[in-house]
Coordinates of C-alpha atoms in Angstrom, one line a residue:
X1163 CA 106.1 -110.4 305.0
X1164 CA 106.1 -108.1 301.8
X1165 CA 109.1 -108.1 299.3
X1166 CA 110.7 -104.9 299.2
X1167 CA 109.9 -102.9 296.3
X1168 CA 112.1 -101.6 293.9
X1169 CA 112.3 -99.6 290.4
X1170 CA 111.9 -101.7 287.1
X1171 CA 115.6 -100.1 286.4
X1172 CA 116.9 -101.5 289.2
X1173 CA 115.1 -105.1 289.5
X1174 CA 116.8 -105.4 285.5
X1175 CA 120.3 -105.9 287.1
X1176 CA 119.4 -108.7 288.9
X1177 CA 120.0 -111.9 287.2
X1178 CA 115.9 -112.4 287.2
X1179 CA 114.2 -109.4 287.1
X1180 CA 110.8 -108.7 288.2
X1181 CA 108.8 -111.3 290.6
X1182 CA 106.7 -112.4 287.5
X1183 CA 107.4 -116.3 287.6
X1184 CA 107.0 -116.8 283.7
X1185 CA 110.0 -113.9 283.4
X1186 CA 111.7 -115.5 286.1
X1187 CA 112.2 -118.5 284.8
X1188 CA 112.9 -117.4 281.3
X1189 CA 116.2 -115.4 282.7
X1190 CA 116.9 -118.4 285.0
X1191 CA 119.1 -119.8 281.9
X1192 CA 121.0 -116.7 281.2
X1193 CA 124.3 -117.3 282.6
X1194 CA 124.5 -121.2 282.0
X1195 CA 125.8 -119.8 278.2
X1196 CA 128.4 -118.3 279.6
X1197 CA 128.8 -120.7 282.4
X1198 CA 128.9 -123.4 279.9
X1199 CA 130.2 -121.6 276.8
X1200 CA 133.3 -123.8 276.0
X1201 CA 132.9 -127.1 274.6
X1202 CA 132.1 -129.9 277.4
X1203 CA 135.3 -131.5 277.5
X1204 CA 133.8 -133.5 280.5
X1205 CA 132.6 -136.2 277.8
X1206 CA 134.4 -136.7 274.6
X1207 CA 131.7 -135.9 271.8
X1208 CA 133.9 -138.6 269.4
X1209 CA 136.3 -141.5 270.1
X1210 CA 138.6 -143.1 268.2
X1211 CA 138.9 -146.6 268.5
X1212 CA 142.6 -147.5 269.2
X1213 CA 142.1 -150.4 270.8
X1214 CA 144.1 -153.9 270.2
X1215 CA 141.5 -156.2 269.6
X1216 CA 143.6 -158.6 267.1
X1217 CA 142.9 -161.3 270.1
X1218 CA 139.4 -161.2 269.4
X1219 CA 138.0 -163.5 266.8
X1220 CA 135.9 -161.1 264.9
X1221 CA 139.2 -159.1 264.4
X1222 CA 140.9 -162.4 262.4
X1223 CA 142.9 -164.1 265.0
X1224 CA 145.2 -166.4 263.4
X1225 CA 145.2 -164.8 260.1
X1226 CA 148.4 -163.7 259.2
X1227 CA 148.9 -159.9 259.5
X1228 CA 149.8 -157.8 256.0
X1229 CA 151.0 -154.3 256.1
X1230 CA 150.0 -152.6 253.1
X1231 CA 150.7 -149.0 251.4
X1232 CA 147.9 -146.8 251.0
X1233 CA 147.9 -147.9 247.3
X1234 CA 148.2 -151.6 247.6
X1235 CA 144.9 -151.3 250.3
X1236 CA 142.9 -149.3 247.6
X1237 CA 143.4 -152.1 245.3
X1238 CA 142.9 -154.7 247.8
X1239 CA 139.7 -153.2 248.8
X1240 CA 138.5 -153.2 245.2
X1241 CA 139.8 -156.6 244.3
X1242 CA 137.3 -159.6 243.8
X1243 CA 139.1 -162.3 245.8
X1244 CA 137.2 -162.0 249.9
X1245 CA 140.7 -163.2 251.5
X1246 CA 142.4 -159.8 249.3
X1247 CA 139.5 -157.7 250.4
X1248 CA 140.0 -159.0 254.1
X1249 CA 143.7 -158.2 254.6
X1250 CA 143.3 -155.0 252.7
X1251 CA 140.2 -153.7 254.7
X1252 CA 141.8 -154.6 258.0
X1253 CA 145.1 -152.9 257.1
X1254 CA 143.1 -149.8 256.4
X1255 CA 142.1 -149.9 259.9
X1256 CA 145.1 -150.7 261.7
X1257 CA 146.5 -147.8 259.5
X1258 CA 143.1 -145.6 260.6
X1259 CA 143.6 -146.3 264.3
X1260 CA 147.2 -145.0 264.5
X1261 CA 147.3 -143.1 268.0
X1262 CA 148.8 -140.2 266.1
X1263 CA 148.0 -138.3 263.1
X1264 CA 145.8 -141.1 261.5
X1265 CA 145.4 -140.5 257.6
X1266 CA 141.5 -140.1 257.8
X1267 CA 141.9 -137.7 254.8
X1268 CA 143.2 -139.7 252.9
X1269 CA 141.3 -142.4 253.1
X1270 CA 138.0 -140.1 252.4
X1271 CA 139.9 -138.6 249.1
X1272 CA 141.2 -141.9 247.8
X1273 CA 137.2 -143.0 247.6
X1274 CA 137.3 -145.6 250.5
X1275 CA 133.9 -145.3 252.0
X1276 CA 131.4 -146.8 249.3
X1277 CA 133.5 -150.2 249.6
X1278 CA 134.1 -149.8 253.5
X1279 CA 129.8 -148.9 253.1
X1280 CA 129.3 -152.3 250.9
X1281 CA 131.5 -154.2 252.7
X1282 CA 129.4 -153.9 256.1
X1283 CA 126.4 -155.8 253.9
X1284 CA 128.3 -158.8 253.8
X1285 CA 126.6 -160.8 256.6
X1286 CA 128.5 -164.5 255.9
X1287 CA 132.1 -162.0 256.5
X1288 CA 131.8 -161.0 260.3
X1289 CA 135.1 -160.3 260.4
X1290 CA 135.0 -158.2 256.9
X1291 CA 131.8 -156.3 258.8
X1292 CA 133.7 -155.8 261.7
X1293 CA 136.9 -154.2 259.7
X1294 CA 134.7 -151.9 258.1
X1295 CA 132.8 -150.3 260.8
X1296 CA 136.1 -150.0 263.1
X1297 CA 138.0 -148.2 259.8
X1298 CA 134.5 -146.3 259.4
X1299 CA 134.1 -145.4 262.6
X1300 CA 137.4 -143.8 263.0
X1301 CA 137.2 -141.8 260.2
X1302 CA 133.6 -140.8 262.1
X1303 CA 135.8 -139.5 264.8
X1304 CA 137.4 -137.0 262.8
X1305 CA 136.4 -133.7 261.8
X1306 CA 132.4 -132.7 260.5
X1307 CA 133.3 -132.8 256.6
X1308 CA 134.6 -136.7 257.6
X1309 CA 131.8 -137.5 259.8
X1310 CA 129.6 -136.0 256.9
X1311 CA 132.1 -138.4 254.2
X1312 CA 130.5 -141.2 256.2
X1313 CA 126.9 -140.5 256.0
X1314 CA 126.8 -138.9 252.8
X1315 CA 128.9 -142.6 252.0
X1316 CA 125.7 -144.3 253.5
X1317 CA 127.0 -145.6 256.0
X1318 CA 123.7 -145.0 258.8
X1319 CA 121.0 -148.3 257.3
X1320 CA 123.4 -150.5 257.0
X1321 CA 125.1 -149.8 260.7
X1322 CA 121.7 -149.5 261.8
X1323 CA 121.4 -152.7 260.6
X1324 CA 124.1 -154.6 262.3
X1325 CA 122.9 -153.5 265.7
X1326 CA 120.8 -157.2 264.7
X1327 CA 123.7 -158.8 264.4
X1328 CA 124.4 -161.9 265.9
X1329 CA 128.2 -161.4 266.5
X1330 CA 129.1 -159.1 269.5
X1331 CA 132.3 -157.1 268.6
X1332 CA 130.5 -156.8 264.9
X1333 CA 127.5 -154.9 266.8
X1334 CA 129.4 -153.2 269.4
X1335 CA 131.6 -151.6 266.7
X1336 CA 128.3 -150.7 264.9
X1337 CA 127.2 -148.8 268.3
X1338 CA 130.5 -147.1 268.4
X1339 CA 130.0 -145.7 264.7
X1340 CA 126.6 -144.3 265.2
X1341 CA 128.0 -142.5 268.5
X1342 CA 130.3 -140.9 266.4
X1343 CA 127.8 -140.1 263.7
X1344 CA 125.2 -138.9 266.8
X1345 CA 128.0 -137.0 268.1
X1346 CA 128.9 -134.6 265.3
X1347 CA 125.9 -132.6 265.4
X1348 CA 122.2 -132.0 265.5
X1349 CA 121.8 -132.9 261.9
X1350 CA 123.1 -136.3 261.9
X1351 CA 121.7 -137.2 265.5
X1352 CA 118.7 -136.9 263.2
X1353 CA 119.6 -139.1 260.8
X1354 CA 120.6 -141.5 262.9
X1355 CA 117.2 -141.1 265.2
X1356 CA 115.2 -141.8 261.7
X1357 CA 117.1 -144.6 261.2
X1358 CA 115.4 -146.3 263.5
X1359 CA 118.6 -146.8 265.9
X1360 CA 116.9 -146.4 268.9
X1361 CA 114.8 -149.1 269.5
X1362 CA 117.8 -151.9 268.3
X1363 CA 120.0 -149.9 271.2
X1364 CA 117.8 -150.1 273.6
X1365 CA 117.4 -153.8 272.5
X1366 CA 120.7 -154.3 273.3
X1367 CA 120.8 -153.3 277.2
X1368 CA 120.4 -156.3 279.7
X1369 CA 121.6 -157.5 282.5
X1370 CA 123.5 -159.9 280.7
X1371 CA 125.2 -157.1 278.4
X1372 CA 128.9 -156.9 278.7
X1373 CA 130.2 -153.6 281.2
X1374 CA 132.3 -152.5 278.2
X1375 CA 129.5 -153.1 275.3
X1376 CA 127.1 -151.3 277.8
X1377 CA 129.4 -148.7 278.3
X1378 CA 129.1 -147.7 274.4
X1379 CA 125.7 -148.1 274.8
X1380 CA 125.4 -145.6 277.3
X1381 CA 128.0 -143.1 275.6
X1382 CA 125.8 -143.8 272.2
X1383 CA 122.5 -143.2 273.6
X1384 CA 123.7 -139.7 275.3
X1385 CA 124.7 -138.1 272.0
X1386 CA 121.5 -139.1 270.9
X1387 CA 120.2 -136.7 273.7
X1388 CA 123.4 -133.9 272.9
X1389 CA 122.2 -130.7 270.8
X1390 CA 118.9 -128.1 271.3
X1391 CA 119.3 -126.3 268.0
X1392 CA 116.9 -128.8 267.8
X1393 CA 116.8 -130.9 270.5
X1394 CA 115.7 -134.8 270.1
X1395 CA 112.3 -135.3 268.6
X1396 CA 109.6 -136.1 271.0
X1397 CA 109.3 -139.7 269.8
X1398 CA 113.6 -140.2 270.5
X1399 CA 112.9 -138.6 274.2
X1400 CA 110.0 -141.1 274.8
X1401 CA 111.7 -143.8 273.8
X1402 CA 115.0 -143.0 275.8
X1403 CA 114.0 -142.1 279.5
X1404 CA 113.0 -145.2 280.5
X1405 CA 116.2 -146.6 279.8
X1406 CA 118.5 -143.9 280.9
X1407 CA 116.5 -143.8 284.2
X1408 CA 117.4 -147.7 284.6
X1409 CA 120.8 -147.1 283.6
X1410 CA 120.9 -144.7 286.0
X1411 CA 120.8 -147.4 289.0
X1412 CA 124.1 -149.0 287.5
X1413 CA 126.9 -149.0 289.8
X1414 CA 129.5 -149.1 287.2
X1415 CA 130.8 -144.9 286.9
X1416 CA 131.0 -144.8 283.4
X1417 CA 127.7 -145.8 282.9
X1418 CA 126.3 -143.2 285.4
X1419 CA 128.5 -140.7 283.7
X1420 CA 127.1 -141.1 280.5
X1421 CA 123.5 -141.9 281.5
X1422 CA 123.6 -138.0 283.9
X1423 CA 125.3 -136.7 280.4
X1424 CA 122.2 -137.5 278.5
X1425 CA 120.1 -136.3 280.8
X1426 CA 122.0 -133.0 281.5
X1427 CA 121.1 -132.5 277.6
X1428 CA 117.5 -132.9 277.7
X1429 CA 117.1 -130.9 280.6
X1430 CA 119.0 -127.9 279.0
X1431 CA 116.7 -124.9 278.6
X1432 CA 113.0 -126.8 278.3
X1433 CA 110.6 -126.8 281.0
X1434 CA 108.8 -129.7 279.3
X1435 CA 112.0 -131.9 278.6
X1436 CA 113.0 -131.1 282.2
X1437 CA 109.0 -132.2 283.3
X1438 CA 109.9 -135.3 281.4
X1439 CA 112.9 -136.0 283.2
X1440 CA 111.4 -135.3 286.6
X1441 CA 108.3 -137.3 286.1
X1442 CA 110.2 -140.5 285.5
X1443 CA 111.3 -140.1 289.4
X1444 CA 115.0 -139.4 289.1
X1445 CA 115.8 -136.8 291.2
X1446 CA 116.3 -139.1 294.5
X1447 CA 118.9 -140.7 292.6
X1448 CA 120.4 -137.8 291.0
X1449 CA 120.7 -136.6 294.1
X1450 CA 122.7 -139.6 295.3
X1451 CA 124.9 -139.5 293.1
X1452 CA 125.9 -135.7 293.3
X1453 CA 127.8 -136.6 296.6
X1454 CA 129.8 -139.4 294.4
X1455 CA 133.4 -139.3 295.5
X1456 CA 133.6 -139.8 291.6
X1457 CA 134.3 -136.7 290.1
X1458 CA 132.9 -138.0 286.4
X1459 CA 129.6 -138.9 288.3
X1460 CA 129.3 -135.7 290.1
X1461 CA 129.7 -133.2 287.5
X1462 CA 127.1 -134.3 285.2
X1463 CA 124.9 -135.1 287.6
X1464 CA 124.8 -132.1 289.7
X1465 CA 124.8 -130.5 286.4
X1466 CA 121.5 -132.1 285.2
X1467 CA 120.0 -131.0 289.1
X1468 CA 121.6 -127.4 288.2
X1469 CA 119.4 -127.4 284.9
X1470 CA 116.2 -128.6 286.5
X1471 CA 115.8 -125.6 289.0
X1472 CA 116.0 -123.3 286.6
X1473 CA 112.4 -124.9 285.2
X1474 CA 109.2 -124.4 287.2
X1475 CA 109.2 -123.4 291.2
X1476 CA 107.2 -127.0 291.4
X1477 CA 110.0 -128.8 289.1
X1478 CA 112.3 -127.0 291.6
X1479 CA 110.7 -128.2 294.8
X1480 CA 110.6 -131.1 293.8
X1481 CA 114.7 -131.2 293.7
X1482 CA 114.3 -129.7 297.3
X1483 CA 111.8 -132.5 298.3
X1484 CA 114.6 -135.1 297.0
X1485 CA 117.6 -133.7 299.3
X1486 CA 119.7 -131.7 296.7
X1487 CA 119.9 -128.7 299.0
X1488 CA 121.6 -131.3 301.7
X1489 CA 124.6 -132.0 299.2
X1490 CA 124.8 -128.5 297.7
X1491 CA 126.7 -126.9 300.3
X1492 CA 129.4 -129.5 300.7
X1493 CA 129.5 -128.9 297.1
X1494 CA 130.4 -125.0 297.7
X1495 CA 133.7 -126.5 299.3
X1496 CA 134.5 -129.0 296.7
X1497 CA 138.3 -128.2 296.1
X1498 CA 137.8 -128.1 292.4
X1499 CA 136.5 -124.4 291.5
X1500 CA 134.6 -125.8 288.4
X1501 CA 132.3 -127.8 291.2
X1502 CA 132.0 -124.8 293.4
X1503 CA 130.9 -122.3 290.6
X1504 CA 128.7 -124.9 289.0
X1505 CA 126.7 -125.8 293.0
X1506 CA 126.8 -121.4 293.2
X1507 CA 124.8 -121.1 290.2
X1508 CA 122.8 -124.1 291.2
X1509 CA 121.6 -122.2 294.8
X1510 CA 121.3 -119.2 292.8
X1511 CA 118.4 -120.4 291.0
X1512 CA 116.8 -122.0 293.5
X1513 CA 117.1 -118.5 295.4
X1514 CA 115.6 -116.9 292.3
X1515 CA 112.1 -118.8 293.7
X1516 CA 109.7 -117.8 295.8
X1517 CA 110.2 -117.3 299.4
X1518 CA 109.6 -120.3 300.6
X1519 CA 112.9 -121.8 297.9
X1520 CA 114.8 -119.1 300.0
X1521 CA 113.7 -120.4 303.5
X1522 CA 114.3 -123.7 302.7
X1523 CA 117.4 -122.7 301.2
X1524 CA 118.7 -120.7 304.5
X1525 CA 117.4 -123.5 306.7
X1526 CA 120.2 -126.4 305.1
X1527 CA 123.2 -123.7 306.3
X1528 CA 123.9 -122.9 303.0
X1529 CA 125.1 -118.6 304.1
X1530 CA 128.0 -119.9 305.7
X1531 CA 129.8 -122.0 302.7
X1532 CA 128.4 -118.8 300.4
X1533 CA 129.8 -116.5 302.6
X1534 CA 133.1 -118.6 301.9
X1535 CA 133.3 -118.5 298.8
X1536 CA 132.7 -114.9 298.6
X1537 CA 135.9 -114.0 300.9
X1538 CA 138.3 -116.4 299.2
X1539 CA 137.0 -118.1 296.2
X1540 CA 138.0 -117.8 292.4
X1541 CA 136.9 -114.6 290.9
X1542 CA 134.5 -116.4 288.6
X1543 CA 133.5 -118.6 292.0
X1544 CA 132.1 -115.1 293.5
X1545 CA 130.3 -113.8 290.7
X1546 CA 128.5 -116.8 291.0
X1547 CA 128.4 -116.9 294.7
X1548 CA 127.3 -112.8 294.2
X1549 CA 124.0 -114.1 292.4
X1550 CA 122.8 -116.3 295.2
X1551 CA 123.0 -113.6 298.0
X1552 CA 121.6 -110.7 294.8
X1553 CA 118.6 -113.2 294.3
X1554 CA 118.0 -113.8 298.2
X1555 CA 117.7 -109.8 298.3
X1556 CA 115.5 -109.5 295.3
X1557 CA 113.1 -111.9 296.3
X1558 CA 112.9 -112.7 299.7
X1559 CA 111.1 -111.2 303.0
X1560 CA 112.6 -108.5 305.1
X1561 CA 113.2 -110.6 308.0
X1562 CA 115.1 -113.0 305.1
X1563 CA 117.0 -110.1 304.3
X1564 CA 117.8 -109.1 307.8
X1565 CA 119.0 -112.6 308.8
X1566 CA 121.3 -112.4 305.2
X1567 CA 122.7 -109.2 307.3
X1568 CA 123.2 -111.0 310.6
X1569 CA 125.0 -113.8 308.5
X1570 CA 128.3 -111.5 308.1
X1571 CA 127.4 -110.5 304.5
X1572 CA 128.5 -107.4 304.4
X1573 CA 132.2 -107.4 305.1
X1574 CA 132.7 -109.4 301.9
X1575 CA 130.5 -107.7 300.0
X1576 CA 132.1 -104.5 301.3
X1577 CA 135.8 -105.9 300.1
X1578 CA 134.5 -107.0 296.6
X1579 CA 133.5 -103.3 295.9
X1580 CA 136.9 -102.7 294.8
X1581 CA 136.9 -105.7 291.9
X1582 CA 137.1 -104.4 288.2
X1583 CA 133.6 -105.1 286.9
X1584 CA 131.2 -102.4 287.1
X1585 CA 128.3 -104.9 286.5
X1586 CA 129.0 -106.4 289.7
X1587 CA 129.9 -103.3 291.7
X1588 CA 126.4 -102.4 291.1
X1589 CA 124.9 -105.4 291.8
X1590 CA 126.8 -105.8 295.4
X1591 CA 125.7 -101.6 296.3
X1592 CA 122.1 -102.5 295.1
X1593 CA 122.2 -105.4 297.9
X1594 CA 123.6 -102.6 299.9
X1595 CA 120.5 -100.6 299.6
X1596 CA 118.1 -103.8 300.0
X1597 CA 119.2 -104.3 302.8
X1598 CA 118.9 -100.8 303.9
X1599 CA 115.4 -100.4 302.8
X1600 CA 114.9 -103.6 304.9
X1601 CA 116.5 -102.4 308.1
X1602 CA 115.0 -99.1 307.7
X1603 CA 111.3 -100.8 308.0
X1604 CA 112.4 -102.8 310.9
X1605 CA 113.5 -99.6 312.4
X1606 CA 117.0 -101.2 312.2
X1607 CA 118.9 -98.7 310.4
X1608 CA 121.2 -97.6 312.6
X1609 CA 122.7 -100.7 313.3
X1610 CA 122.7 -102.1 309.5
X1611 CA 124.7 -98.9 309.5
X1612 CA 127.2 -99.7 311.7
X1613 CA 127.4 -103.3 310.0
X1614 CA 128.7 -101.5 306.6
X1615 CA 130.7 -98.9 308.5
X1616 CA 132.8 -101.5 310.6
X1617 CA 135.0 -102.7 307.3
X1618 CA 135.1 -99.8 305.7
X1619 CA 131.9 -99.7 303.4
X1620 CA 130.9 -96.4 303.6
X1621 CA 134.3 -94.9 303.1
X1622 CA 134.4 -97.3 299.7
X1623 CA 130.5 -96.1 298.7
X1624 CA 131.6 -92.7 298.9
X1625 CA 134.4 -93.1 297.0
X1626 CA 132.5 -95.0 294.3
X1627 CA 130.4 -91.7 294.1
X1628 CA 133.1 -90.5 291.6
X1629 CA 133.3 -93.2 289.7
X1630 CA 133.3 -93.2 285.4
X1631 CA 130.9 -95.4 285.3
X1632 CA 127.4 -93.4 285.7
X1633 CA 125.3 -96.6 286.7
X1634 CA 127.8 -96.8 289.8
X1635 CA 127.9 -93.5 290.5
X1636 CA 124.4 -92.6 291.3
X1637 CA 123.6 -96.0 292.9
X1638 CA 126.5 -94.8 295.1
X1639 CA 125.3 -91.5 295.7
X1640 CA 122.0 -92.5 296.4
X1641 CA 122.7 -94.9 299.2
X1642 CA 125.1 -92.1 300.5
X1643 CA 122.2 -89.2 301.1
X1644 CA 119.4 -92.1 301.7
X1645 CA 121.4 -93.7 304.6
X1646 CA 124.4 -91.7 305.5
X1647 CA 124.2 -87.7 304.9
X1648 CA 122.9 -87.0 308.0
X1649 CA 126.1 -88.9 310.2
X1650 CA 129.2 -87.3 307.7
X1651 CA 131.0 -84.2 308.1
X1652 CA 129.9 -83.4 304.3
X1653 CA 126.5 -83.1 305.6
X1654 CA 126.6 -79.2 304.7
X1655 CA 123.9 -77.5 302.5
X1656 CA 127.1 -76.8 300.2
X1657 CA 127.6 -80.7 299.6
X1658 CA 123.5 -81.7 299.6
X1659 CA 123.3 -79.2 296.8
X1660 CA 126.4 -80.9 295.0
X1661 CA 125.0 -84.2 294.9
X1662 CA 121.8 -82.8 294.0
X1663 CA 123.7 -81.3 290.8
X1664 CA 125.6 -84.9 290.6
X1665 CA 122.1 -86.6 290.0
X1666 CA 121.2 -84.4 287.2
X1667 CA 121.1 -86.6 283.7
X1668 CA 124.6 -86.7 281.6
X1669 CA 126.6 -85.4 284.8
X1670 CA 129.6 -87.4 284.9
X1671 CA 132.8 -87.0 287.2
X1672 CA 135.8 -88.8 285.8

């Protein structure tokens, strides 16, 4: 059946206006900035290796451990004797990987870098290697102006380098610097990317490869993915799907976590980096893994699912074909809010699809959980909640809408007319009148009527004809002569001509 129609004005305060699909789809993005706005602190962008390796052979076991001053390691460190340079290098680390307050500042002022830099090209002094990039790595983990110490220091080739190297820890601790360096930014994702890093980390994954090497692997590669202000170049993307899509199969959590991070950054926002990341066949898997009972697996995966319906209706039904719409309403009932807001906005943009997206949609049960969340959730929860039934009524058929009626809609939406954000209160009386305009062409009226009358709506609508807010106000007022005039005891000529003199442009009652 026909989609109702509606003014331009009033399609604009639906999160996607309009039923062009090219508009659609462009708008589909608009609340994951504020949905997303804080800093992911899902995945650490930087770590700081703290770790007691001393055990480990690349870390000098046996040697006897010197605690140096500050002073005493910047003249080690310069000195000409190896065995000097050793102790001093590895106190600067042990000093560097303090769990609190590390002086990274102070290493990067007393001129430390170009000798930690040099000393990572000494390839007959594993160990010396190894102190380096651990000290240099930490200081990565600080703040940009250290991260930018370290690269302005020229500290990418030769890292890059050791990603060849034959001793383990020396290359692991190499990986861990360049995730560091990959993390910081866009810029120095770059640098690393032109390096030539990619290609030597995928080199290093195997079935042979350690879980905890892999891990940094993993962690590595998805800030090589973090960042759209550009994203990754072409080339990078190409050369890392295969292997995050493999990595993806891993049972071990923290690789999954890492391997959905990355791809939760490539599909944010580009219909041909989310094409890329469909065509390699993920989505089955993906949508495994969003009913993980691990909650580090099932954020960033339903998260990268969440930013791959908001590409094409095809890249969309193709998440539908894989079974994410048979998770996404357990998801609505996840007891962390975080989870339920993020599977709202998810349904919301599949909603935002054709009719068919809709059907589908209303044929997993997903109403009921919706409904839900609407009555009790999180304020946040039902603004997100709000968008999936807005979207159902802006886009689908009248017998959708009349079914989104039948589903007990209304009494919520009725209860959240009262809420403090006039965006919303619009949004929920422009359902309102949908609906309406639905019922009335099924010759249903009367009874949609009695649906919003039996909590209390219309008493609440006609209050909300006197709102401050103008929008309100004459959405209000025109649902309350379009639908209800006729059946009030204001339904005098006296009152008709008072809400005529309401509608008339710059009439506000405060």
């Amino acid at each position: 059946m026909p989609t109702l129609e509606a003014p331009e004005e009033r399609l604009r305060k639906f999160k996607y206006r309009g039923k062009d699909a090219s508009m659609m789809r462009q708008q589909r993005m608009a609340v994951n900035v504020q949905l997303r706005k804080a800093k992911k602190d899902e995945q650490v962008l930087k770590r700081r290796n703290i770790t007691n390796l001393c055990s480990d052979p690349a870390s000098g076991e046996g040697t006897k451990e010197v605690r140096l001053t500050l002073e005493e390691i910047i003249s080690g460190v310069n000195a000409s004797d190896p065995t000097v340079c050793f102790q001093a290098t590895q106190a600067a680390r042990k000093m560097l990987s303090r769990e609190k307050n590390p002086p990274l500042k102070l290493f990067v002022d007393a001129g430390l870098i170009p000798k930690l830099v040099e000393f990572l090209t000494s390839p007959f002094h594993p160990r010396l290697q190894f102190e380096a990039a651990w000290a240099l790595t930490n200081i990565a983990s600080g703040a940009s102006e250290l991260t930018r110490a370290v690269v302005e220091g020229g500290a990418i080739k030769p890292l890059v380098e050791l990603l060849c190297s034959p001793n383990l820890t020396v290359c692991e601790q190499a990986v861990w610097a360049l995730g560091n360096i990959a993390g910081d930014g866009p810029e120095f994702r770059d640098s690393v990317i032109s390096s030539n890093a990619i290609p030597h980390l995928l080199a290093l994954i195997s079935s042979t490869t350690p879980i905890t090497f892999l891990r940094n692997i993993t962690w590595a590669l998805s800030n090589l993915c973090r960042n759209k202000n550009p994203y990754p170049c072409q080339k990078a993307v190409e050369q890392m799907l295969p292997a995050l899509s493999q990595l993806l199969q891993h049972q071990d959590s923290e690789v999954l976590s890492d391997a959905c991070w990355a791809l939760s950054y490539l599909t944010e926002g580009r219909s041909e980096l989310i094409g890329q990341v469909v065509d390699m066949g993920v989505l089955p898997r993906l949508a495994q893994l969003m009913a993980s009972s691990e909650l580090n697996v099932l954020t960033p995966s339903l998260r990268t699912v969440g930013n791959i319906v908001t590409g094409t209706d095809h890249q969309t039904q193709m998440a539908i074909d894989a079974g994410v719409l048979g998770v996404l309403p357990r998801l609505l009932l996840y007891p962390k809010s975080s989870i339920q807001r993020e599977a709202a906005w998810t349904l919301s943009n599949v909603a935002a699809g054709p009719q068919q997206h809709i059907q589908e949609l209303m044929d997993c049960n997903v109403l009921p959980p919706v409904l839900a969340l609407l009555k009790n959730g999180e304020f946040k929860v039902q603004k997100e909640a709000l968008w999936v039934v807005a979207n159902i009524t802006n886009g689908g058929t009248m017998d959708q809408l009349i079914h989104l009626a039948h589903s007990g809609v209304l009494e919520p939406l009725v209860n959240l007319l009262t809420i403090p954000d006039t965006r919303f209160v619009v949004i929920i009386l422009d359902i309102i009148s949908f609906l309406l305009q639905a019922a009335e062409k099924l010759s249903k009226k009367e009874y949609l009527c009695l649906l919003i009358e039996e909590p209390g709506g219309v008493e609440r609508i006609k209050t909300l004809q006197f709102h401050e807010n103008h929008q309100v106000s004459m959405t209000a007022l025109n649902i309350i002569e379009n639908y209800f005039l006729e059946n009030t005891v204001f339904g005098d000529e006296l009152y008709k001509r008072l809400l005529r003199f309401l509608q008339e442009p710059g009439i506000i009652i405060r």
